[in-house]
Coordinates of C-alpha atoms and ligand atoms in Angstrom, one line a residue:
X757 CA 174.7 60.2 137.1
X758 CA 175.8 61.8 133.5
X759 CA 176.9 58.4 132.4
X760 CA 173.2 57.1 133.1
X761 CA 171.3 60.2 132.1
X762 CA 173.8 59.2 128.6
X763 CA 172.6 55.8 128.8
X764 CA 169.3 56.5 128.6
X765 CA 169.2 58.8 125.8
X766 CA 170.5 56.1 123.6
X767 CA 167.7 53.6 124.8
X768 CA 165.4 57.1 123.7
X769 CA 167.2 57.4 120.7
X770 CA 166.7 53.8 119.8
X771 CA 163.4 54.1 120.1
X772 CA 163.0 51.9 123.7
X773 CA 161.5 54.9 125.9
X774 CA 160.4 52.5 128.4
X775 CA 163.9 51.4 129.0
X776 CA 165.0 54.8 129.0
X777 CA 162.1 55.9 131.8
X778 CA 163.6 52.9 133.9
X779 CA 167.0 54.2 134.1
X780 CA 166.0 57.6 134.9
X781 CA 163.3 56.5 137.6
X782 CA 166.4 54.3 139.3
X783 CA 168.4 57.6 139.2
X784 CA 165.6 59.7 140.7
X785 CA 165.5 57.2 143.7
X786 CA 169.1 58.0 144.2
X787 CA 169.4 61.3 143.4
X788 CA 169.3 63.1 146.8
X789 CA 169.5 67.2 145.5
X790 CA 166.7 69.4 144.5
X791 CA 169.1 70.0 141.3
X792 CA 169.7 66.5 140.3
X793 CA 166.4 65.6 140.9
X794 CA 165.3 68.6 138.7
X795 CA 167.7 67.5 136.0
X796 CA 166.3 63.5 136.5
X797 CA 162.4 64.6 136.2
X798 CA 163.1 67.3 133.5
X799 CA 164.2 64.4 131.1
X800 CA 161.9 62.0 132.4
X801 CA 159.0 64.4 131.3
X802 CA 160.4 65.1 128.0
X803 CA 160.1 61.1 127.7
X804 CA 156.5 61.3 128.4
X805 CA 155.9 64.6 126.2
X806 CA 157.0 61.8 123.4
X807 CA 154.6 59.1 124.6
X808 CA 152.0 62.3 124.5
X809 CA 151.4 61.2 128.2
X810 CA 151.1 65.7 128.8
X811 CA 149.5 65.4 132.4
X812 CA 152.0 62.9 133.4
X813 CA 154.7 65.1 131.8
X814 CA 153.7 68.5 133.9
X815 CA 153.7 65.8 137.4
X816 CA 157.2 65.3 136.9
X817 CA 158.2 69.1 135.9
X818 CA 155.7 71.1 138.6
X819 CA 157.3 71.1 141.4
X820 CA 160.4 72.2 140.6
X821 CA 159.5 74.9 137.5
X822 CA 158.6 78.8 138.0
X823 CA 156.6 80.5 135.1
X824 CA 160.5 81.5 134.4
X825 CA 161.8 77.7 133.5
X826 CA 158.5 76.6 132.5
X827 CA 158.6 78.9 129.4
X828 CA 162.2 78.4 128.4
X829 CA 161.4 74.2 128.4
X830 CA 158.4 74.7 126.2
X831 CA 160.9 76.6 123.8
X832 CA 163.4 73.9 124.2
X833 CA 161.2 70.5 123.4
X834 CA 160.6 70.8 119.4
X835 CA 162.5 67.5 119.1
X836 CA 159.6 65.3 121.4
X837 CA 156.7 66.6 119.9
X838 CA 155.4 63.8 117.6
X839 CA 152.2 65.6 116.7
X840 CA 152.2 67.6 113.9
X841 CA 150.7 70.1 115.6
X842 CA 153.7 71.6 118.4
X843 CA 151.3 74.7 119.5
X844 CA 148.9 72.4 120.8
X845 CA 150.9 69.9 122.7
X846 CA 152.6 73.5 124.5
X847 CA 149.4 74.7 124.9
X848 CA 148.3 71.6 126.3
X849 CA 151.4 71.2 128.7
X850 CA 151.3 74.9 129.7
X851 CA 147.4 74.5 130.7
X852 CA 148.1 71.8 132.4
X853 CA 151.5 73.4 134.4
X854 CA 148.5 76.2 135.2
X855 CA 146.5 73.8 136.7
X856 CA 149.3 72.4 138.7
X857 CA 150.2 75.6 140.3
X858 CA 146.4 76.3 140.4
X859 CA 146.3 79.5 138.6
X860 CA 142.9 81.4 137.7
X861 CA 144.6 83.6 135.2
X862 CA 145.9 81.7 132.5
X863 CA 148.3 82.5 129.5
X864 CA 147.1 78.5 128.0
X865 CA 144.2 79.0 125.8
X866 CA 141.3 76.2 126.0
X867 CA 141.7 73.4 124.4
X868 CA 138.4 72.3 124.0
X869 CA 135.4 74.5 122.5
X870 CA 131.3 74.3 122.1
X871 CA 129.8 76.8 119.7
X872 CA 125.8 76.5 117.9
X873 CA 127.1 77.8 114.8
X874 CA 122.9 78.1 113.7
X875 CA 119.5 77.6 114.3
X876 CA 118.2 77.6 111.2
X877 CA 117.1 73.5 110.8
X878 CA 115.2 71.4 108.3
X879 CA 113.0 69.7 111.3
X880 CA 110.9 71.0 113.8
X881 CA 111.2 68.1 116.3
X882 CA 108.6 68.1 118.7
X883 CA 111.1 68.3 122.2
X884 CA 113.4 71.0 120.7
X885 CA 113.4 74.8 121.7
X886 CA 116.7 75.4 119.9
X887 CA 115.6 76.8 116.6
X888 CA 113.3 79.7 118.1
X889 CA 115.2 82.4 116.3
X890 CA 116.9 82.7 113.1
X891 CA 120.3 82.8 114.9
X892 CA 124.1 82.1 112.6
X893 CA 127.2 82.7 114.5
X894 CA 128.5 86.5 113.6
X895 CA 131.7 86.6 111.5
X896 CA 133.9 88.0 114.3
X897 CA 132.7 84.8 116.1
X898 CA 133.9 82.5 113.4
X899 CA 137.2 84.5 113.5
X900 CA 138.0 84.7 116.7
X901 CA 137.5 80.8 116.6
X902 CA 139.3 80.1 113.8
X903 CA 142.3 81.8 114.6
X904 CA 141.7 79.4 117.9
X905 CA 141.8 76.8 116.0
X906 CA 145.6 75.3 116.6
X907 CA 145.4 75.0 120.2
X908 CA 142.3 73.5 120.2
X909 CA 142.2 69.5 120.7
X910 CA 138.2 69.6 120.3
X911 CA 135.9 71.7 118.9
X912 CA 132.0 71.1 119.1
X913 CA 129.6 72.2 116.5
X914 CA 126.0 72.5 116.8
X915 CA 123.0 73.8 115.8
X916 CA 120.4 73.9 114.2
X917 CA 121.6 72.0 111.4
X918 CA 125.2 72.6 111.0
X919 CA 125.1 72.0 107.6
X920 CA 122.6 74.6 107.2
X921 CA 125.4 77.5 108.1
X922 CA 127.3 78.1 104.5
X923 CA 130.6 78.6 106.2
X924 CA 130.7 75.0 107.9
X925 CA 133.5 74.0 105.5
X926 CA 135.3 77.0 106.8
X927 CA 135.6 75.7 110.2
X928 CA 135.9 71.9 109.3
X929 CA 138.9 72.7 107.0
X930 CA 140.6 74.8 109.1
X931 CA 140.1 71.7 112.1
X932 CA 141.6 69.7 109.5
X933 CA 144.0 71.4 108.6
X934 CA 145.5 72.1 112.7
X935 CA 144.9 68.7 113.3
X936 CA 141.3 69.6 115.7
X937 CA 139.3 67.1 116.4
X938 CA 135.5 68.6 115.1
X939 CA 132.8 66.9 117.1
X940 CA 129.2 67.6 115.6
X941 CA 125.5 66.5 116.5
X942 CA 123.1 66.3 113.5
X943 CA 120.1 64.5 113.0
X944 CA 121.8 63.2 109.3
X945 CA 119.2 63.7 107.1
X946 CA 122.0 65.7 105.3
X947 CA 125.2 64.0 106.1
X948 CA 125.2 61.3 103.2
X949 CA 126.1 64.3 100.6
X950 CA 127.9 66.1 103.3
X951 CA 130.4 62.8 104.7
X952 CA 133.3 63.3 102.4
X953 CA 134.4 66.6 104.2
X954 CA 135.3 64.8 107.2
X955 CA 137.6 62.4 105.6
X956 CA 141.2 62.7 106.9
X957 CA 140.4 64.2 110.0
X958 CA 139.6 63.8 113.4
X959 CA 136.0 63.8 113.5
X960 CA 132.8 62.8 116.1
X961 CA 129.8 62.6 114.6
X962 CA 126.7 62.2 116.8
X963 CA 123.7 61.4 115.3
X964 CA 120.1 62.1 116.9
X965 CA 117.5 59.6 116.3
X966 CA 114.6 59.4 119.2
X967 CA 112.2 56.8 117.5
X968 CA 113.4 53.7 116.3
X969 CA 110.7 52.7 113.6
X970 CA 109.1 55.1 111.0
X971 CA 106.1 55.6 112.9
X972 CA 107.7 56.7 116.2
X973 CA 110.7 58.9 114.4
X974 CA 108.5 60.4 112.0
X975 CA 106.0 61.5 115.4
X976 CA 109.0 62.9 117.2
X977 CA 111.2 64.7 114.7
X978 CA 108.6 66.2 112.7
X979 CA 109.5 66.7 108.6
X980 CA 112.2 63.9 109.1
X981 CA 111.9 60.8 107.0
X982 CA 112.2 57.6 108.5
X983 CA 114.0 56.0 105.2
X984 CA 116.2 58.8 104.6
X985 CA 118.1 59.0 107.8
X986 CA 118.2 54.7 107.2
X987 CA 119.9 55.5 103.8
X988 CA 122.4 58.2 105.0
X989 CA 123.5 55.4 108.4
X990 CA 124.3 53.1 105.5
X991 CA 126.5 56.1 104.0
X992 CA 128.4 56.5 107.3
X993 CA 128.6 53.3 108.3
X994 CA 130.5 52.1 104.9
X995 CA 132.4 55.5 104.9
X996 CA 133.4 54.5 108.6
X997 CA 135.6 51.3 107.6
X998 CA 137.4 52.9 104.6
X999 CA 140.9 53.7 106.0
X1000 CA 139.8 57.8 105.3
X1001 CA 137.4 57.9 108.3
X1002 CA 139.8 55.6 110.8
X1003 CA 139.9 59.0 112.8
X1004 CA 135.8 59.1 112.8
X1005 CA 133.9 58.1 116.4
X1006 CA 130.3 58.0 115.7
X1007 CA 127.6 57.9 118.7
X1008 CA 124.1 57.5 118.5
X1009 CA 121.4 60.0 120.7
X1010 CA 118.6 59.5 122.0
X1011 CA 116.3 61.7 124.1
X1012 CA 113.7 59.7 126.7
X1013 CA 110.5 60.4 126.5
X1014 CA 107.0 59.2 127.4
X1015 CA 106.6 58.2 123.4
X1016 CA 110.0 56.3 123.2
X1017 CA 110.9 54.9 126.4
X1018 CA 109.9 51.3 125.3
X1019 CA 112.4 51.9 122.7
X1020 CA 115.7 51.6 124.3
X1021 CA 116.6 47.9 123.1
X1022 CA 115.7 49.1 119.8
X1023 CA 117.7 51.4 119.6
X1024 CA 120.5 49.2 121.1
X1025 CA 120.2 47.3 117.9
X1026 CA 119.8 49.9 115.6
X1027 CA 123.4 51.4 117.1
X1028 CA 124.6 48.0 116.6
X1029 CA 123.1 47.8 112.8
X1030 CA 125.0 50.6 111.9
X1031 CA 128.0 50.3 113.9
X1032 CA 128.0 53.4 116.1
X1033 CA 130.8 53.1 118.7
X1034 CA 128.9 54.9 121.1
X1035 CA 125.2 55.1 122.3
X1036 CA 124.2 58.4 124.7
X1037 CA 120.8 58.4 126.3
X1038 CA 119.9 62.3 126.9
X1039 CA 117.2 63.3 129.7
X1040 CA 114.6 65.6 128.1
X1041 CA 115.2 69.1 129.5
X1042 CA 112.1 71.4 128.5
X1043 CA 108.8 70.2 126.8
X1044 CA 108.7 68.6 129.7
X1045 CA 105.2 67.4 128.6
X1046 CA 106.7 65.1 127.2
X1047 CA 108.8 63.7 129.9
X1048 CA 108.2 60.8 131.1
X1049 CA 106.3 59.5 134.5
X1050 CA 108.1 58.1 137.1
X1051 CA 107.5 54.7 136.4
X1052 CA 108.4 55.4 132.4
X1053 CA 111.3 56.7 133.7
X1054 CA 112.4 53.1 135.9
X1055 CA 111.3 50.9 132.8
X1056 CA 113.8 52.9 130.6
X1057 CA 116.2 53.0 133.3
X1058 CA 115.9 49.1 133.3
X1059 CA 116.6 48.4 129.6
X1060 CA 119.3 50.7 130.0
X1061 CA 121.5 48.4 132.3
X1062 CA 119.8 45.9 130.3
X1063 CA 121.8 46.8 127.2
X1064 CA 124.7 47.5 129.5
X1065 CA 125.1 44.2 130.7
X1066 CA 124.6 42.4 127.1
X1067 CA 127.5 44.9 126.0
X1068 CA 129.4 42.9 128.9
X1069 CA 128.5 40.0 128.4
X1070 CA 128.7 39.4 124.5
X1071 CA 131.9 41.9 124.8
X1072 CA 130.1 44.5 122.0
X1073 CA 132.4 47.1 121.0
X1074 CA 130.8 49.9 122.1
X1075 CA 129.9 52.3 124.8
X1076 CA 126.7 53.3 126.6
X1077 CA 126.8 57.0 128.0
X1078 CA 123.8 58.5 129.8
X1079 CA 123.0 61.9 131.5
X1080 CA 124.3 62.4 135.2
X1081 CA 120.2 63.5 135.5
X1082 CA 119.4 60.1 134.5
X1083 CA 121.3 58.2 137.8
X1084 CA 122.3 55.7 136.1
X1085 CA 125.2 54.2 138.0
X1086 CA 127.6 51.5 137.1
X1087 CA 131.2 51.1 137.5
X1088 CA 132.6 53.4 135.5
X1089 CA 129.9 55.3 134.8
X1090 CA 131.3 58.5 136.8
X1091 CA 134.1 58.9 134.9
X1092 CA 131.9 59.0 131.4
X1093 CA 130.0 61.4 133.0
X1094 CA 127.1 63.2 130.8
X1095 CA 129.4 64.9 128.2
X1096 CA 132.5 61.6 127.4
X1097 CA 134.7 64.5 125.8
X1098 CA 136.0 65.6 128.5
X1099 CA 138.3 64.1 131.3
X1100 CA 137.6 66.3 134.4
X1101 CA 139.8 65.5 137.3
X1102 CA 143.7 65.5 137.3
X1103 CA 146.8 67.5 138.2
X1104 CA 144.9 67.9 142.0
X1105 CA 142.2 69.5 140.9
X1106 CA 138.4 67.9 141.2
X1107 CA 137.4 69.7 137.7
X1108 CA 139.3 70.8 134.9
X1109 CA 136.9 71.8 132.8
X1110 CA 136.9 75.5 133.7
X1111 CA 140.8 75.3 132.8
X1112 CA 139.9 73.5 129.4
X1113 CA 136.7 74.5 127.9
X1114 CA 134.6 77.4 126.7
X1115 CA 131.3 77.3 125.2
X1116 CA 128.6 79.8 123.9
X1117 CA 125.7 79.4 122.9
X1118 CA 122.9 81.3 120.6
X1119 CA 122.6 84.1 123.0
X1120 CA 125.9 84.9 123.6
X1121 CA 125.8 83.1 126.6
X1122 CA 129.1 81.3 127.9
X1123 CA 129.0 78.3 129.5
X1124 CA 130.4 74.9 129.9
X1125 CA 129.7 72.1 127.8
X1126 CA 130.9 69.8 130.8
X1127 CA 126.6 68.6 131.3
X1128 CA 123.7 69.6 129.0
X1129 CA 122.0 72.0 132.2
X1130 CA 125.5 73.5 132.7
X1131 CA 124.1 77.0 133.6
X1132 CA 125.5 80.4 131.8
X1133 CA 127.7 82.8 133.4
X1134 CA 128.4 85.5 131.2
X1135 CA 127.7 87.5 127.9
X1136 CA 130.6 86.4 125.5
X1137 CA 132.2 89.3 124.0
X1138 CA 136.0 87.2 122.6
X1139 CA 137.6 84.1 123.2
X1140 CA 140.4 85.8 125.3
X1141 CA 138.0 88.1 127.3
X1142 CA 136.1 85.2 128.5
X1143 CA 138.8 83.2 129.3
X1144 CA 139.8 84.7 131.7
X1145 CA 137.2 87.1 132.7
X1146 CA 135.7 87.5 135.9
X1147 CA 133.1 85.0 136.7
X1148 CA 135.3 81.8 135.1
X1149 CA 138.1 83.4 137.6
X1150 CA 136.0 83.2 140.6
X1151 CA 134.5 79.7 139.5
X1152 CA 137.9 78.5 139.3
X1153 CA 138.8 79.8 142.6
X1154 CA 135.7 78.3 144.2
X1155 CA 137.4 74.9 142.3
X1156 CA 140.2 75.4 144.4
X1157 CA 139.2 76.3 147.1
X1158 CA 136.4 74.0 147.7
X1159 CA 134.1 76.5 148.2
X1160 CA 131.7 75.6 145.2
X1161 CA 129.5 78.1 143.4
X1162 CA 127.3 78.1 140.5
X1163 CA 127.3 76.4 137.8
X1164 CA 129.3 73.9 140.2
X1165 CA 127.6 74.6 143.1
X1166 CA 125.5 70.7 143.4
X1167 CA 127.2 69.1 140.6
X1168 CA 128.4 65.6 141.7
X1169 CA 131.9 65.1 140.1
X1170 CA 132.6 67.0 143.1
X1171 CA 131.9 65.1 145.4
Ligands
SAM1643 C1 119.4 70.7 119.6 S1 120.0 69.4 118.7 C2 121.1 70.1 117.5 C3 121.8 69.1 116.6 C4 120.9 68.4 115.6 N1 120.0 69.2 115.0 C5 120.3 67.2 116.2 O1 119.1 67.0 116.3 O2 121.2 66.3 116.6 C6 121.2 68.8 119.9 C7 120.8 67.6 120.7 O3 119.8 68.1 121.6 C8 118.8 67.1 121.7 N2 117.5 67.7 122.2 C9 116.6 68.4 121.5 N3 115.6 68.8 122.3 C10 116.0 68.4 123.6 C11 115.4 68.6 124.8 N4 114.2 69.2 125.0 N5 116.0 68.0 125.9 C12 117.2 67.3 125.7 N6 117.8 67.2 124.6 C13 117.2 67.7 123.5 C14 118.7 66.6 120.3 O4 118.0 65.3 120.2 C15 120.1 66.5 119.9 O5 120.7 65.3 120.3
SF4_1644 S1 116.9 68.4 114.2 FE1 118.0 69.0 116.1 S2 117.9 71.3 116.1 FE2 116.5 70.6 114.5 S3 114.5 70.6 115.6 FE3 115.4 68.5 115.8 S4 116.5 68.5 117.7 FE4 116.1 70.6 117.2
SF4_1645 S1 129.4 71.8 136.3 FE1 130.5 70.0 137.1 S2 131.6 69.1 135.4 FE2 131.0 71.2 134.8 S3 132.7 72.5 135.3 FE3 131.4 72.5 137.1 S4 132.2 70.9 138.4 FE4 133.0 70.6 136.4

């Protein structure tokens, strides 16, 4: 068996890892003790910690680790880590061992994060109850987050305006700097003078549209101008192919209501003009006079899978997304889900997400940012309080046991 274990290191070493898995998979077949076997899937998970396959990794390594040898292998693995960042990918793989072993207490911080850094805003769009107050994130907030940062794969900003909070640049170059991918939503009226900041980084910028001619853009997001939003999507999409901004997604939203839902080819094309790799159709969740009728509701729905099939058809490269609440179903529509950030089920369990993500909002409220009606279930006082604080310890116990409770409780990637 050593002579083949040997073997396969020198495939890994000269850089054929798929060779190397083969070997070791025969072995495993073969090996008939819990000790070889242990030996056989420890190295075959350190093959797949250097493809940066993590969940595939923990498979091998669960059943036959304790907390005990879990610990001593993340201290041990320095050499396949190819990311620059090494307290993510152990953070990552010690999550994901806690999921395994489905643990409610966990020593893994989250990897992902949703915070509204402000509500201060230079519109006053007619659907949007988010600036009501004159809310900025508090300083032990920003902290707390910050010092976050390097186990974070995602963080989400929004507001507001995020470029209306001063300390923005804080929080993007500390992403930058731990390797974080910083996901924002902005309606972009301010991101032509802002773009260079997210050069050499990961970066998701969602921009927020709603009307699709001046008329109708103008008559939703109220102070916006039509021409300037038109000159900053030229800025991003030439910043977008300079080799800078490969890391940058960019998705388009749009929220349905009664005054655009004869808009939603439009704004097919107009993601297509400026090359946004994704397009995200939102269902209007207050100002609900201005949602639209049932039969509104079926015409958008229409144009949706409209635009859905063109994508197949002509092969377009890039990706529709809609709100669960919108029931638009295709193929692989569960698996984008509302919110395409985050991949819910693995490792045995039907949701991850209260093992991977936090989020708070303007009242201190914690939450998920799994679905845009994801309800709150507790005041936020810290990151680590929260964590692993009561209510996100029963919800995960209600994950595992299949015993659903709020904000679960109907919520269908459960069933
Ligand atoms: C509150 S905004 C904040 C970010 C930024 N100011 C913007 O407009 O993109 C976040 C997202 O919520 C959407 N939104 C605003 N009001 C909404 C509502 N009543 N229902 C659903 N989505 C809404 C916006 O269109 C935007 O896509
Ligand atoms: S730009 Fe965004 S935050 Fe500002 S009013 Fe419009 S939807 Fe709300
Ligand atoms: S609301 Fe749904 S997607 Fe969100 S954590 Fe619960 S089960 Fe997962």
């Amino acid at each position: 068996m050593y002579e083949e274990i040997e073997k396969s290191k020198k495939l890994l070493k000269a850089g054929e890892s798929d060779s190397a898995l083969d070997i070791l998979f025969n072995l495993l077949e073969k090996a008939s003790n819990f000790n070889d076997r242990e030996k056989v899937c420890t190295d075959i998970a350190k093959i797949y910690i250097l493809k940066n396959d993590y969940t595939k990794a923990v498979e091998k390594l669960g059943d036959f680790f304790d907390d005990l040898k879990m610990s001593i292998f993340l201290d041990n693995i320095d050499e396949y880590i190819t990311e620059n960042n090494k307290d993510r990918v152990k953070n990552i793989l010690l999550n994901n061992f806690e999921i395994f072993k489905k643990k409610i207490i966990l020593k893994s911080k989250p990897s992902s994060m949703l915070v509204i850094l402000t509500e201060k805003c230079n519109l006053k769009c007619i659907m949007c109850e988010s600036v009501k107050n004159n809310y900025t994130v508090p300083e032990n907030v920003l902290t707390d987050i910050i010092n976050h940062m390097k186990y974070f794969e995602r963080l989400t900003c929004l507001g507001g305006e995020v470029f209306l909070y001063d300390k923005f640049n804080v929080l993007v170059e500390n992403a930058k700097k731990f390797d974080a991918e910083l996901g924002i939503c902005t309606n972009a009226l301010l991101l032509g003078k802002n773009i260079s900041m997210f050069e050499n980084m990961k970066a998701s910028i969602g921009v927020s549209v709603d009307g699709f001619d001046k008329d109708t853009y103008e008559k939703i997001r109220i102070n916006g101008n039509f021409d300037v939003l038109t000159e900053n999507l030229e800025i991003l999409k030439q910043s977008i192919q300079k080799e800078s901004f490969k890391q940058t997604r960019t998705l388009l939203h749009v929220v349905i209501m009664n005054i655009n839902y004869k808009q939603i080819r439009q704004a097919f094309d107009f993601a297509l003009k400026y090359n946004f790799g994704a397009l995200n159709f939102l269902k209007l969740n207050s100002s609900f006079q201005y949602m639209p009728n049932e039969q509104e509701m079926e015409y958008a729905i229409c144009q949706i899978n409209e635009c859905m099939d063109i994508i197949e058809k002509e092969k377009y490269n890039i990706q529709i997304f809609t709100d669960p609440n919108l029931n638009v179903f295709r193929e692989n529509q569960k698996n984008l889900y509302n919110n395409n950030n985050i991949k819910r089920s693995d490792l045995g369990i039907r949701c991850n997400v209260p093992w991977k993500n936090i989020a708070i909002n303007s009242d201190s409220d914690v939450y998920f940012e799994c679905r845009c009606d994801c309800k709150h279930f507790e005041k936020f006082e810290t990151i680590e309080k929260s964590w692993n604080g009561l209510p996100v310890q029963s919800i995960r116990q209600a994950i595992i046991d299949g015993n659903y409770i709020e904000p679960c409780k109907d919520c269908s990637i459960l069933y």
